[in-house]
């Protein structure tokens, strides 16, 4: 784990292996003997441009990394998080272990977040001693802001660690165990509903998905209650899809790329990570996370296309395609969250390939039945740099989900796949203000970007947004 400290000395006196100094576009940096580099056009201040100087004149630091910060008026916390991350990944690759940031104190939280996020690599199962990480980071700014940044980014890294676990090492029971361990370490209550309890509750949709697997399903519940009341009785429910592996079931997926379906529990892992930060930052609103955890497998006991299941809500569903399993388990989890007293709901799920067609890998698809709730989530996401985009949920889309034999079909046909999936969930959210985040395109990074704090692999989206949503309630 990265050690975080705060620094108050003038930058010339900071003794460190590398000091990161932002350089803005249109300003002439003359310190550290950098004037020549500016004159020659090697240092322009363009966002993300990194120039490493050794033994800079007049400095205690062994290196100065000039970090292009773009236009000064555009250098906000989102940009600072990104730049800090890019700097750490650059220095980490050069085996630098100690880094100090000479950034504005108001940006300390974001800088620490970027640094901690950038230090994560999904390489725990690679043996060998060539793994690199930065050990110490110092920032200029208040210690409490730095600590907040550390808590949030470590929570996001915890989510990434869970998402990265392969399905042979992380089945529903192991996910539940990880949640239970996290909860007890941070003073949260947790509970794991087993198959028999879910049968009693009538969770036929969740259990139908699970029945093809030898791995027993569970519903993980993690509760945070603030010390003082308030908030006019609002209670936030976080519901995350926890399919520890999605083969598609009898409607089996093609072999090519199927290995990635270990990340089909990324929504659930985001809720577990968010709860870890919420436990430490203590927002004023009660928050409960619900993670339906199952493995979707084919086999002699597996659910078949055409099966009709009865959900906990009483609505019946015809399972046309067993690969549309996320909405089935979420249907019962949303119903249970409402029964448990949640007044506002957010779910996150790697729900559809169609959202990737619509938005690519850049933005999360955001769906809601309530303008106020949508506004809260969009505001939190924008502040945290989690890119999202609002998608429609007109009532008429419900026609796509008609079944000849049950209340609903679990698929809506070829077009508008991410919308019809969300529409299905909306039937179970009912009148409760609810936001659905389809993270199928954004929870896993395939094409690494040099200017991002995040390595290839699990992104940990939307942990920061969820934490801020709770903190700003
Ligand atoms: N887990 C998948 C969605 C997914 C696809 C996530 C690609 C990440 C990358 C989900 O369970 C699924 O299979 N959805 C189907 C729905 C279809 C059968 C209506 C899909 O998107 O193809
Ligand atoms: Zn599926
Ligand atoms: Zn799935």
Short mmCIF file of C-alpha atoms and ligand atoms in Angstrom, two decimals:
data_model
loop_
_atom_site.label_atom_id
_atom_site.label_comp_id
_atom_site.label_asym_id
_atom_site.label_seq_id
_atom_site.Cartn_x
_atom_site.Cartn_y
_atom_site.Cartn_z
CA UNK A 1 0.00 0.00 0.00
CA UNK A 2 1.21 3.47 -0.86
CA UNK A 3 2.26 5.73 2.00
CA UNK A 4 0.79 9.25 1.75
CA UNK A 5 2.27 12.28 3.50
CA UNK A 6 1.76 16.02 3.26
CA UNK A 7 4.52 18.55 2.72
CA UNK A 8 4.74 22.23 3.60
CA UNK A 9 8.35 23.05 2.65
CA UNK A 10 9.12 25.28 -0.32
CA UNK A 11 9.68 23.04 -3.34
CA UNK A 12 13.45 23.66 -3.54
CA UNK A 13 13.79 22.03 -0.12
CA UNK A 14 11.74 18.92 -0.78
CA UNK A 15 14.11 15.95 -0.67
CA UNK A 16 12.58 13.25 -2.85
CA UNK A 17 13.43 10.92 -5.71
CA UNK A 18 11.08 12.82 -8.03
CA UNK A 19 9.20 16.09 -7.72
CA UNK A 20 6.26 16.58 -10.08
CA UNK A 21 5.78 20.20 -11.13
CA UNK A 22 2.84 21.23 -13.35
CA UNK A 23 3.73 23.40 -16.33
CA UNK A 24 0.89 25.36 -17.88
CA UNK A 25 0.38 26.13 -21.53
CA UNK A 26 1.37 29.69 -22.40
CA UNK A 27 3.52 30.26 -19.31
CA UNK A 28 7.29 30.23 -19.50
CA UNK A 29 8.88 27.91 -16.92
CA UNK A 30 12.34 29.23 -16.11
CA UNK A 31 13.08 27.31 -12.91
CA UNK A 32 15.21 24.10 -12.80
CA UNK A 33 17.12 25.27 -15.87
CA UNK A 34 14.00 24.55 -17.93
CA UNK A 35 14.07 27.85 -19.80
CA UNK A 36 16.01 26.36 -22.72
CA UNK A 37 13.51 23.51 -23.07
CA UNK A 38 10.69 26.00 -23.26
CA UNK A 39 12.54 28.10 -25.83
CA UNK A 40 13.31 25.05 -27.98
CA UNK A 41 9.66 23.97 -27.89
CA UNK A 42 10.41 20.73 -26.03
CA UNK A 43 8.29 21.83 -23.10
CA UNK A 44 4.99 23.39 -24.17
CA UNK A 45 2.74 22.68 -21.19
CA UNK A 46 0.36 20.68 -23.37
CA UNK A 47 -1.77 18.46 -21.16
CA UNK A 48 -0.07 15.15 -20.37
CA UNK A 49 3.37 16.10 -21.77
CA UNK A 50 5.99 14.66 -19.39
CA UNK A 51 9.63 15.79 -19.32
CA UNK A 52 12.06 14.32 -16.81
CA UNK A 53 15.00 16.42 -15.59
CA UNK A 54 17.84 14.93 -13.56
CA UNK A 55 19.64 16.81 -10.79
CA UNK A 56 17.78 20.05 -11.48
CA UNK A 57 19.67 23.18 -10.50
CA UNK A 58 19.03 24.51 -7.01
CA UNK A 59 16.77 21.61 -5.96
CA UNK A 60 17.00 19.00 -3.18
CA UNK A 61 14.96 16.63 -5.35
CA UNK A 62 16.93 14.13 -7.45
CA UNK A 63 14.55 14.60 -10.39
CA UNK A 64 11.94 17.07 -11.50
CA UNK A 65 9.13 15.82 -13.73
CA UNK A 66 7.67 18.70 -15.70
CA UNK A 67 4.04 17.72 -16.15
CA UNK A 68 2.13 19.51 -18.90
CA UNK A 69 -1.06 20.71 -17.25
CA UNK A 70 -2.78 22.40 -20.20
CA UNK A 71 -4.59 25.71 -19.90
CA UNK A 72 -4.51 26.98 -16.30
CA UNK A 73 -8.24 27.77 -16.27
CA UNK A 74 -9.01 24.18 -17.26
CA UNK A 75 -6.85 22.59 -14.59
CA UNK A 76 -9.56 21.38 -12.21
CA UNK A 77 -9.67 18.36 -9.92
CA UNK A 78 -10.61 16.02 -12.78
CA UNK A 79 -7.53 17.14 -14.76
CA UNK A 80 -5.32 17.02 -11.67
CA UNK A 81 -6.35 13.43 -10.90
CA UNK A 82 -5.54 12.42 -14.45
CA UNK A 83 -2.20 14.21 -14.54
CA UNK A 84 -1.09 12.86 -11.16
CA UNK A 85 -1.97 9.38 -12.39
CA UNK A 86 -0.05 9.81 -15.63
CA UNK A 87 2.98 11.08 -13.70
CA UNK A 88 2.94 8.14 -11.29
CA UNK A 89 2.65 5.60 -14.07
CA UNK A 90 5.54 7.24 -15.92
CA UNK A 91 7.77 7.31 -12.83
CA UNK A 92 6.74 3.85 -11.67
CA UNK A 93 7.89 2.41 -15.02
CA UNK A 94 11.32 3.96 -14.28
CA UNK A 95 11.38 2.24 -10.87
CA UNK A 96 11.09 5.52 -8.96
CA UNK A 97 9.79 4.76 -5.45
CA UNK A 98 9.29 8.19 -3.93
CA UNK A 99 7.32 11.05 -5.49
CA UNK A 100 6.31 14.51 -4.32
CA UNK A 101 3.70 16.70 -6.01
CA UNK A 102 4.08 20.49 -6.16
CA UNK A 103 0.42 21.09 -7.00
CA UNK A 104 -2.06 23.61 -5.64
CA UNK A 105 -3.21 22.64 -2.09
CA UNK A 106 -6.85 22.78 -3.22
CA UNK A 107 -6.15 19.78 -5.48
CA UNK A 108 -4.60 17.52 -2.83
CA UNK A 109 -7.52 15.07 -2.69
CA UNK A 110 -7.63 14.57 -6.46
CA UNK A 111 -3.83 14.28 -6.73
CA UNK A 112 -3.71 11.56 -4.08
CA UNK A 113 -6.57 9.75 -5.81
CA UNK A 114 -4.76 9.83 -9.14
CA UNK A 115 -1.53 8.62 -7.53
CA UNK A 116 -3.12 5.73 -5.63
CA UNK A 117 -5.18 4.64 -8.65
CA UNK A 118 -2.09 4.74 -10.88
CA UNK A 119 -0.14 2.51 -8.53
CA UNK A 120 -2.53 -0.40 -9.13
CA UNK A 121 -1.66 -3.14 -11.60
CA UNK A 122 -3.77 -6.26 -12.10
CA UNK A 123 -0.68 -8.49 -11.79
CA UNK A 124 -1.14 -10.38 -8.55
CA UNK A 125 -0.93 -13.77 -10.24
CA UNK A 126 2.21 -13.01 -12.19
CA UNK A 127 5.18 -14.39 -10.29
CA UNK A 128 8.63 -12.84 -10.45
CA UNK A 129 10.34 -9.87 -8.87
CA UNK A 130 10.00 -7.32 -11.65
CA UNK A 131 6.79 -5.77 -10.28
CA UNK A 132 7.03 -2.05 -9.81
CA UNK A 133 5.24 0.30 -7.48
CA UNK A 134 5.72 3.73 -5.96
CA UNK A 135 6.07 3.49 -2.18
CA UNK A 136 5.69 7.05 -0.92
CA UNK A 137 3.81 10.04 -2.24
CA UNK A 138 3.68 13.48 -0.69
CA UNK A 139 1.38 16.32 -1.63
CA UNK A 140 1.11 19.93 -0.68
CA UNK A 141 -2.22 20.51 1.00
CA UNK A 142 -4.34 19.67 4.03
CA UNK A 143 -3.85 16.22 5.59
CA UNK A 144 -7.61 15.53 5.80
CA UNK A 145 -8.04 16.09 2.07
CA UNK A 146 -5.12 13.78 1.32
CA UNK A 147 -6.62 11.17 3.63
CA UNK A 148 -10.02 11.40 1.90
CA UNK A 149 -8.31 10.88 -1.44
CA UNK A 150 -6.46 7.85 -0.11
CA UNK A 151 -9.63 6.27 1.30
CA UNK A 152 -11.62 6.73 -1.90
CA UNK A 153 -8.89 5.54 -4.27
CA UNK A 154 -8.04 2.54 -2.11
CA UNK A 155 -11.71 1.59 -2.13
CA UNK A 156 -11.68 1.80 -5.91
CA UNK A 157 -8.52 -0.34 -6.04
CA UNK A 158 -10.21 -2.89 -3.76
CA UNK A 159 -13.03 -3.09 -6.30
CA UNK A 160 -10.49 -3.54 -9.10
CA UNK A 161 -8.79 -6.32 -7.14
CA UNK A 162 -12.12 -8.15 -6.75
CA UNK A 163 -13.08 -7.70 -10.40
CA UNK A 164 -9.70 -9.01 -11.49
CA UNK A 165 -10.11 -12.29 -9.59
CA UNK A 166 -10.78 -15.16 -11.99
CA UNK A 167 -13.96 -17.17 -11.51
CA UNK A 168 -12.13 -20.25 -10.21
CA UNK A 169 -10.89 -18.17 -7.31
CA UNK A 170 -13.93 -15.99 -6.83
CA UNK A 171 -17.35 -17.64 -6.92
CA UNK A 172 -20.37 -16.19 -5.07
CA UNK A 173 -19.17 -17.57 -1.72
CA UNK A 174 -15.74 -15.97 -2.06
CA UNK A 175 -17.29 -12.65 -3.05
CA UNK A 176 -19.48 -12.86 0.05
CA UNK A 177 -16.45 -13.68 2.18
CA UNK A 178 -14.54 -10.69 0.81
CA UNK A 179 -17.53 -8.46 1.57
CA UNK A 180 -17.88 -9.87 5.08
CA UNK A 181 -14.16 -9.34 5.78
CA UNK A 182 -14.30 -5.77 4.50
CA UNK A 183 -17.43 -5.05 6.57
CA UNK A 184 -16.02 -6.39 9.82
CA UNK A 185 -12.70 -4.58 9.28
CA UNK A 186 -14.53 -1.27 8.87
CA UNK A 187 -17.32 -1.62 11.44
CA UNK A 188 -20.18 -2.32 9.04
CA UNK A 189 -22.92 -4.90 9.49
CA UNK A 190 -23.14 -7.57 6.87
CA UNK A 191 -25.38 -10.51 6.16
CA UNK A 192 -25.37 -13.19 3.47
CA UNK A 193 -28.71 -14.66 2.42
CA UNK A 194 -28.36 -18.30 1.40
CA UNK A 195 -30.38 -20.31 -1.08
CA UNK A 196 -33.00 -21.48 1.47
CA UNK A 197 -33.70 -17.93 2.66
CA UNK A 198 -34.01 -16.72 -0.92
CA UNK A 199 -36.45 -19.55 -1.65
CA UNK A 200 -38.59 -18.42 1.27
CA UNK A 201 -38.52 -14.86 -0.03
CA UNK A 202 -39.67 -16.09 -3.45
CA UNK A 203 -36.64 -14.92 -5.43
CA UNK A 204 -37.46 -17.18 -8.37
CA UNK A 205 -35.64 -15.05 -10.95
CA UNK A 206 -32.34 -14.98 -9.07
CA UNK A 207 -32.54 -18.69 -8.22
CA UNK A 208 -33.42 -19.62 -11.80
CA UNK A 209 -30.16 -18.10 -13.03
CA UNK A 210 -28.15 -19.83 -10.31
CA UNK A 211 -29.60 -23.33 -10.74
CA UNK A 212 -27.23 -24.40 -13.53
CA UNK A 213 -24.13 -23.94 -11.42
CA UNK A 214 -22.61 -26.14 -8.73
CA UNK A 215 -21.65 -22.91 -6.96
CA UNK A 216 -24.43 -21.88 -4.56
CA UNK A 217 -25.84 -18.37 -5.03
CA UNK A 218 -26.14 -15.78 -2.29
CA UNK A 219 -27.41 -12.27 -1.71
CA UNK A 220 -24.81 -10.14 0.04
CA UNK A 221 -26.12 -7.29 2.21
CA UNK A 222 -23.84 -4.62 3.75
CA UNK A 223 -25.32 -1.93 6.01
CA UNK A 224 -24.01 1.49 6.98
CA UNK A 225 -25.95 3.61 9.47
CA UNK A 226 -24.88 7.16 10.36
CA UNK A 227 -24.43 8.00 14.04
CA UNK A 228 -26.84 10.93 13.84
CA UNK A 229 -30.20 10.78 12.10
CA UNK A 230 -31.56 13.41 9.73
CA UNK A 231 -31.96 13.34 5.95
CA UNK A 232 -35.76 13.22 6.18
CA UNK A 233 -35.85 9.44 6.23
CA UNK A 234 -33.89 8.96 3.01
CA UNK A 235 -32.11 5.61 2.76
CA UNK A 236 -29.85 4.88 -0.17
CA UNK A 237 -29.76 1.36 -1.62
CA UNK A 238 -26.81 0.30 -3.81
CA UNK A 239 -27.56 -2.78 -5.90
CA UNK A 240 -24.74 -4.39 -7.89
CA UNK A 241 -24.76 -7.24 -10.40
CA UNK A 242 -22.59 -10.03 -9.04
CA UNK A 243 -22.36 -12.67 -11.78
CA UNK A 244 -18.99 -14.19 -10.92
CA UNK A 245 -18.90 -15.80 -14.36
CA UNK A 246 -21.30 -15.45 -17.28
CA UNK A 247 -21.08 -18.29 -19.79
CA UNK A 248 -24.50 -17.26 -21.07
CA UNK A 249 -26.02 -20.48 -19.71
CA UNK A 250 -27.91 -22.65 -22.24
CA UNK A 251 -27.92 -19.59 -24.57
CA UNK A 252 -24.17 -20.00 -24.43
CA UNK A 253 -21.73 -17.29 -25.47
CA UNK A 254 -19.12 -17.80 -28.20
CA UNK A 255 -15.70 -18.98 -26.95
CA UNK A 256 -13.88 -15.94 -28.32
CA UNK A 257 -13.48 -13.45 -25.49
CA UNK A 258 -15.52 -15.44 -23.00
CA UNK A 259 -12.64 -15.31 -20.50
CA UNK A 260 -13.51 -11.67 -19.90
CA UNK A 261 -16.85 -12.63 -18.39
CA UNK A 262 -15.14 -12.91 -15.01
CA UNK A 263 -15.80 -9.17 -14.82
CA UNK A 264 -19.56 -9.66 -14.84
CA UNK A 265 -19.53 -8.99 -11.10
CA UNK A 266 -17.99 -5.52 -11.52
CA UNK A 267 -21.21 -3.78 -10.45
CA UNK A 268 -21.34 -5.82 -7.26
CA UNK A 269 -17.65 -5.23 -6.58
CA UNK A 270 -18.19 -1.48 -7.04
CA UNK A 271 -20.84 -1.54 -4.31
CA UNK A 272 -18.52 -3.43 -1.95
CA UNK A 273 -15.71 -0.94 -2.64
CA UNK A 274 -18.02 2.05 -2.21
CA UNK A 275 -19.17 0.69 1.16
CA UNK A 276 -15.55 0.47 2.31
CA UNK A 277 -15.07 4.20 1.67
CA UNK A 278 -18.51 5.08 3.07
CA UNK A 279 -17.66 3.26 6.31
CA UNK A 280 -14.62 5.51 6.75
CA UNK A 281 -16.00 8.82 5.46
CA UNK A 282 -19.31 8.48 7.34
CA UNK A 283 -21.93 10.32 5.27
CA UNK A 284 -25.14 11.48 6.99
CA UNK A 285 -27.41 9.12 5.03
CA UNK A 286 -27.93 5.41 5.75
CA UNK A 287 -26.62 3.28 2.88
CA UNK A 288 -27.23 -0.41 2.29
CA UNK A 289 -25.60 -2.44 -0.47
CA UNK A 290 -27.22 -5.50 -2.02
CA UNK A 291 -25.19 -7.80 -4.23
CA UNK A 292 -26.98 -10.77 -5.82
CA UNK A 293 -24.13 -13.20 -6.51
CA UNK A 294 -24.48 -16.13 -8.91
CA UNK A 295 -22.59 -18.05 -11.55
CA UNK A 296 -24.39 -18.42 -14.91
CA UNK A 297 -23.62 -21.91 -16.24
CA UNK A 298 -25.13 -24.39 -18.69
CA UNK A 299 -25.71 -27.96 -17.56
CA UNK A 300 -28.38 -30.54 -16.87
CA UNK A 301 -29.96 -28.47 -14.12
CA UNK A 302 -29.66 -25.15 -15.92
CA UNK A 303 -32.59 -22.89 -16.70
CA UNK A 304 -33.91 -23.32 -20.25
CA UNK A 305 -35.15 -20.80 -22.79
CA UNK A 306 -38.91 -20.73 -22.37
CA UNK A 307 -38.82 -21.31 -18.61
CA UNK A 308 -41.17 -19.06 -16.68
CA UNK A 309 -40.03 -17.82 -13.27
CA UNK A 310 -41.91 -15.93 -10.58
CA UNK A 311 -39.97 -12.98 -9.16
CA UNK A 312 -40.10 -11.83 -5.54
CA UNK A 313 -42.35 -8.98 -6.67
CA UNK A 314 -44.94 -11.48 -7.90
CA UNK A 315 -44.39 -10.60 -11.57
CA UNK A 316 -43.73 -13.57 -13.84
CA UNK A 317 -40.96 -13.60 -16.45
CA UNK A 318 -40.49 -15.76 -19.51
CA UNK A 319 -36.77 -16.45 -19.92
CA UNK A 320 -36.29 -16.16 -23.66
CA UNK A 321 -32.50 -15.95 -23.46
CA UNK A 322 -30.58 -17.32 -20.49
CA UNK A 323 -27.72 -14.92 -21.27
CA UNK A 324 -29.91 -11.98 -20.22
CA UNK A 325 -29.36 -13.09 -16.61
CA UNK A 326 -28.25 -9.82 -15.03
CA UNK A 327 -31.70 -8.25 -15.18
CA UNK A 328 -33.19 -11.40 -13.61
CA UNK A 329 -31.00 -11.34 -10.52
CA UNK A 330 -31.27 -7.56 -10.23
CA UNK A 331 -35.07 -7.73 -10.40
CA UNK A 332 -35.19 -9.70 -7.16
CA UNK A 333 -32.41 -7.66 -5.53
CA UNK A 334 -34.22 -4.37 -6.31
CA UNK A 335 -37.45 -5.75 -4.84
CA UNK A 336 -35.59 -6.88 -1.73
CA UNK A 337 -33.86 -3.48 -1.37
CA UNK A 338 -37.25 -1.75 -1.38
CA UNK A 339 -38.63 -4.26 1.12
CA UNK A 340 -35.63 -3.45 3.35
CA UNK A 341 -36.64 0.22 3.44
CA UNK A 342 -34.50 1.83 0.75
CA UNK A 343 -36.13 5.04 -0.50
CA UNK A 344 -33.62 5.72 -3.30
CA UNK A 345 -31.84 3.16 -5.45
CA UNK A 346 -28.75 3.05 -7.64
CA UNK A 347 -27.79 -0.10 -9.45
CA UNK A 348 -24.60 -0.77 -11.39
CA UNK A 349 -24.29 -3.69 -13.77
CA UNK A 350 -22.29 -4.99 -16.69
CA UNK A 351 -25.70 -5.50 -18.20
CA UNK A 352 -25.56 -5.32 -22.00
CA UNK A 353 -23.25 -5.52 -24.98
CA UNK A 354 -25.64 -3.03 -26.52
CA UNK A 355 -24.47 -0.21 -24.25
CA UNK A 356 -20.99 -0.70 -25.71
CA UNK A 357 -22.47 -0.31 -29.20
CA UNK A 358 -24.22 2.89 -28.09
CA UNK A 359 -21.49 4.59 -26.04
CA UNK A 360 -18.27 2.71 -26.67
CA UNK A 361 -15.82 2.31 -23.81
CA UNK A 362 -15.87 5.94 -22.71
CA UNK A 363 -19.17 6.56 -21.02
CA UNK A 364 -21.40 4.70 -18.61
CA UNK A 365 -25.03 4.44 -19.76
CA UNK A 366 -27.25 6.17 -17.22
CA UNK A 367 -30.99 5.45 -16.97
CA UNK A 368 -33.47 6.79 -14.44
CA UNK A 369 -37.15 7.05 -13.57
CA UNK A 370 -36.67 10.29 -11.62
CA UNK A 371 -35.16 13.63 -12.67
CA UNK A 372 -33.98 14.55 -9.18
CA UNK A 373 -32.19 11.27 -8.70
CA UNK A 374 -30.64 11.45 -12.17
CA UNK A 375 -29.41 14.96 -11.37
CA UNK A 376 -27.75 13.86 -8.14
CA UNK A 377 -25.87 11.04 -9.86
CA UNK A 378 -24.82 13.17 -12.85
CA UNK A 379 -23.49 15.88 -10.52
CA UNK A 380 -21.49 13.37 -8.49
CA UNK A 381 -20.15 11.69 -11.64
CA UNK A 382 -19.06 14.97 -13.21
CA UNK A 383 -17.23 16.03 -10.06
CA UNK A 384 -15.40 12.70 -9.96
CA UNK A 385 -14.59 12.45 -13.66
CA UNK A 386 -16.62 9.24 -14.10
CA UNK A 387 -18.02 9.87 -17.57
CA UNK A 388 -21.70 8.96 -18.00
CA UNK A 389 -24.43 9.71 -20.52
CA UNK A 390 -28.20 9.89 -19.98
CA UNK A 391 -30.25 7.38 -21.96
CA UNK A 392 -34.03 7.36 -22.55
CA UNK A 393 -36.71 5.25 -20.85
CA UNK A 394 -39.96 6.17 -22.59
CA UNK A 395 -42.92 4.07 -21.46
CA UNK A 396 -43.42 2.71 -24.99
CA UNK A 397 -40.17 0.75 -24.77
CA UNK A 398 -42.09 -1.56 -22.46
CA UNK A 399 -43.87 -3.00 -25.49
CA UNK A 400 -40.57 -4.57 -26.55
CA UNK A 401 -40.71 -6.80 -23.46
CA UNK A 402 -44.10 -8.39 -24.15
CA UNK A 403 -44.38 -12.13 -23.59
CA UNK A 404 -47.18 -14.36 -24.86
CA UNK A 405 -47.06 -16.45 -21.68
CA UNK A 406 -45.89 -14.30 -18.77
CA UNK A 407 -45.96 -10.69 -17.52
CA UNK A 408 -42.61 -9.90 -19.12
CA UNK A 409 -40.02 -11.43 -21.42
CA UNK A 410 -36.42 -11.09 -20.30
CA UNK A 411 -35.25 -9.77 -23.67
CA UNK A 412 -36.58 -7.05 -25.92
CA UNK A 413 -35.31 -8.04 -29.34
CA UNK A 414 -32.52 -6.72 -31.49
CA UNK A 415 -32.83 -2.94 -31.16
CA UNK A 416 -32.19 -0.64 -28.24
CA UNK A 417 -30.81 -3.48 -26.16
CA UNK A 418 -29.42 -1.40 -23.32
CA UNK A 419 -32.71 0.52 -23.09
CA UNK A 420 -34.95 -2.54 -23.02
CA UNK A 421 -32.70 -4.08 -20.35
CA UNK A 422 -33.08 -0.92 -18.28
CA UNK A 423 -36.80 -0.92 -18.97
CA UNK A 424 -36.98 -4.42 -17.53
CA UNK A 425 -35.31 -3.21 -14.32
CA UNK A 426 -37.62 -0.20 -14.15
CA UNK A 427 -40.56 -2.60 -13.75
CA UNK A 428 -39.01 -3.67 -10.46
CA UNK A 429 -37.79 -0.27 -9.25
CA UNK A 430 -41.43 0.86 -9.56
CA UNK A 431 -42.06 4.32 -8.10
CA UNK A 432 -38.87 4.39 -6.05
CA UNK A 433 -36.42 7.00 -7.41
CA UNK A 434 -33.81 4.90 -9.13
CA UNK A 435 -30.75 5.17 -11.36
CA UNK A 436 -29.37 2.29 -13.39
CA UNK A 437 -25.75 2.44 -14.54
CA UNK A 438 -24.83 0.08 -17.38
CA UNK A 439 -21.07 -0.32 -16.98
CA UNK A 440 -20.54 -3.14 -19.51
CA UNK A 441 -18.33 -0.88 -21.69
CA UNK A 442 -16.48 0.94 -18.93
CA UNK A 443 -15.76 -1.54 -16.13
CA UNK A 444 -12.88 -3.10 -18.04
CA UNK A 445 -10.14 -1.20 -19.89
CA UNK A 446 -8.73 -2.97 -22.96
CA UNK A 447 -7.03 -0.08 -24.69
CA UNK A 448 -4.69 1.51 -22.25
CA UNK A 449 -4.32 5.28 -22.45
CA UNK A 450 -1.06 6.92 -21.47
CA UNK A 451 -2.85 9.92 -20.00
CA UNK A 452 -5.13 7.90 -17.72
CA UNK A 453 -4.33 6.92 -14.14
CA UNK A 454 -5.76 3.49 -14.87
CA UNK A 455 -3.89 0.44 -16.16
CA UNK A 456 -5.40 -2.13 -18.49
CA UNK A 457 -7.94 -4.29 -16.68
CA UNK A 458 -10.68 -3.43 -14.21
CA UNK A 459 -11.45 0.29 -13.92
CA UNK A 460 -13.33 0.36 -10.63
CA UNK A 461 -16.06 2.54 -12.11
CA UNK A 462 -18.36 3.92 -10.57
CA UNK A 463 -16.95 3.73 -7.01
CA UNK A 464 -16.00 7.41 -6.71
CA UNK A 465 -19.38 8.56 -8.00
CA UNK A 466 -21.24 6.39 -5.49
CA UNK A 467 -19.13 7.60 -2.58
CA UNK A 468 -19.65 11.23 -3.53
CA UNK A 469 -23.37 10.67 -4.05
CA UNK A 470 -23.62 9.47 -0.46
CA UNK A 471 -21.32 12.21 0.92
CA UNK A 472 -23.18 15.03 -0.86
CA UNK A 473 -26.70 13.82 -0.07
N1 LIG B 1 -22.80 -9.83 -19.09
C1 LIG B 1 -23.46 -9.66 -20.33
C2 LIG B 1 -23.28 -8.26 -20.92
C3 LIG B 1 -21.91 -7.90 -21.36
C4 LIG B 1 -21.54 -8.02 -22.68
C5 LIG B 1 -21.00 -7.35 -20.49
C6 LIG B 1 -20.29 -7.65 -23.09
C7 LIG B 1 -19.75 -7.00 -20.89
C8 LIG B 1 -19.39 -7.12 -22.20
C9 LIG B 1 -24.96 -9.88 -20.18
O1 LIG B 1 -25.34 -10.79 -19.22
C10 LIG B 1 -25.45 -10.37 -21.49
O2 LIG B 1 -25.00 -11.41 -21.90
N2 LIG B 1 -26.31 -9.62 -22.15
C11 LIG B 1 -26.80 -9.97 -23.42
C12 LIG B 1 -28.26 -9.65 -23.46
C13 LIG B 1 -28.97 -10.18 -24.65
C14 LIG B 1 -29.04 -11.69 -24.60
C15 LIG B 1 -30.36 -9.59 -24.71
C16 LIG B 1 -26.05 -9.16 -24.47
O3 LIG B 1 -25.75 -8.00 -24.22
O4 LIG B 1 -25.73 -9.71 -25.52
ZN1 LIG B 2 -25.31 -12.77 -19.94
ZN1 LIG B 3 -23.99 -11.01 -17.62
#
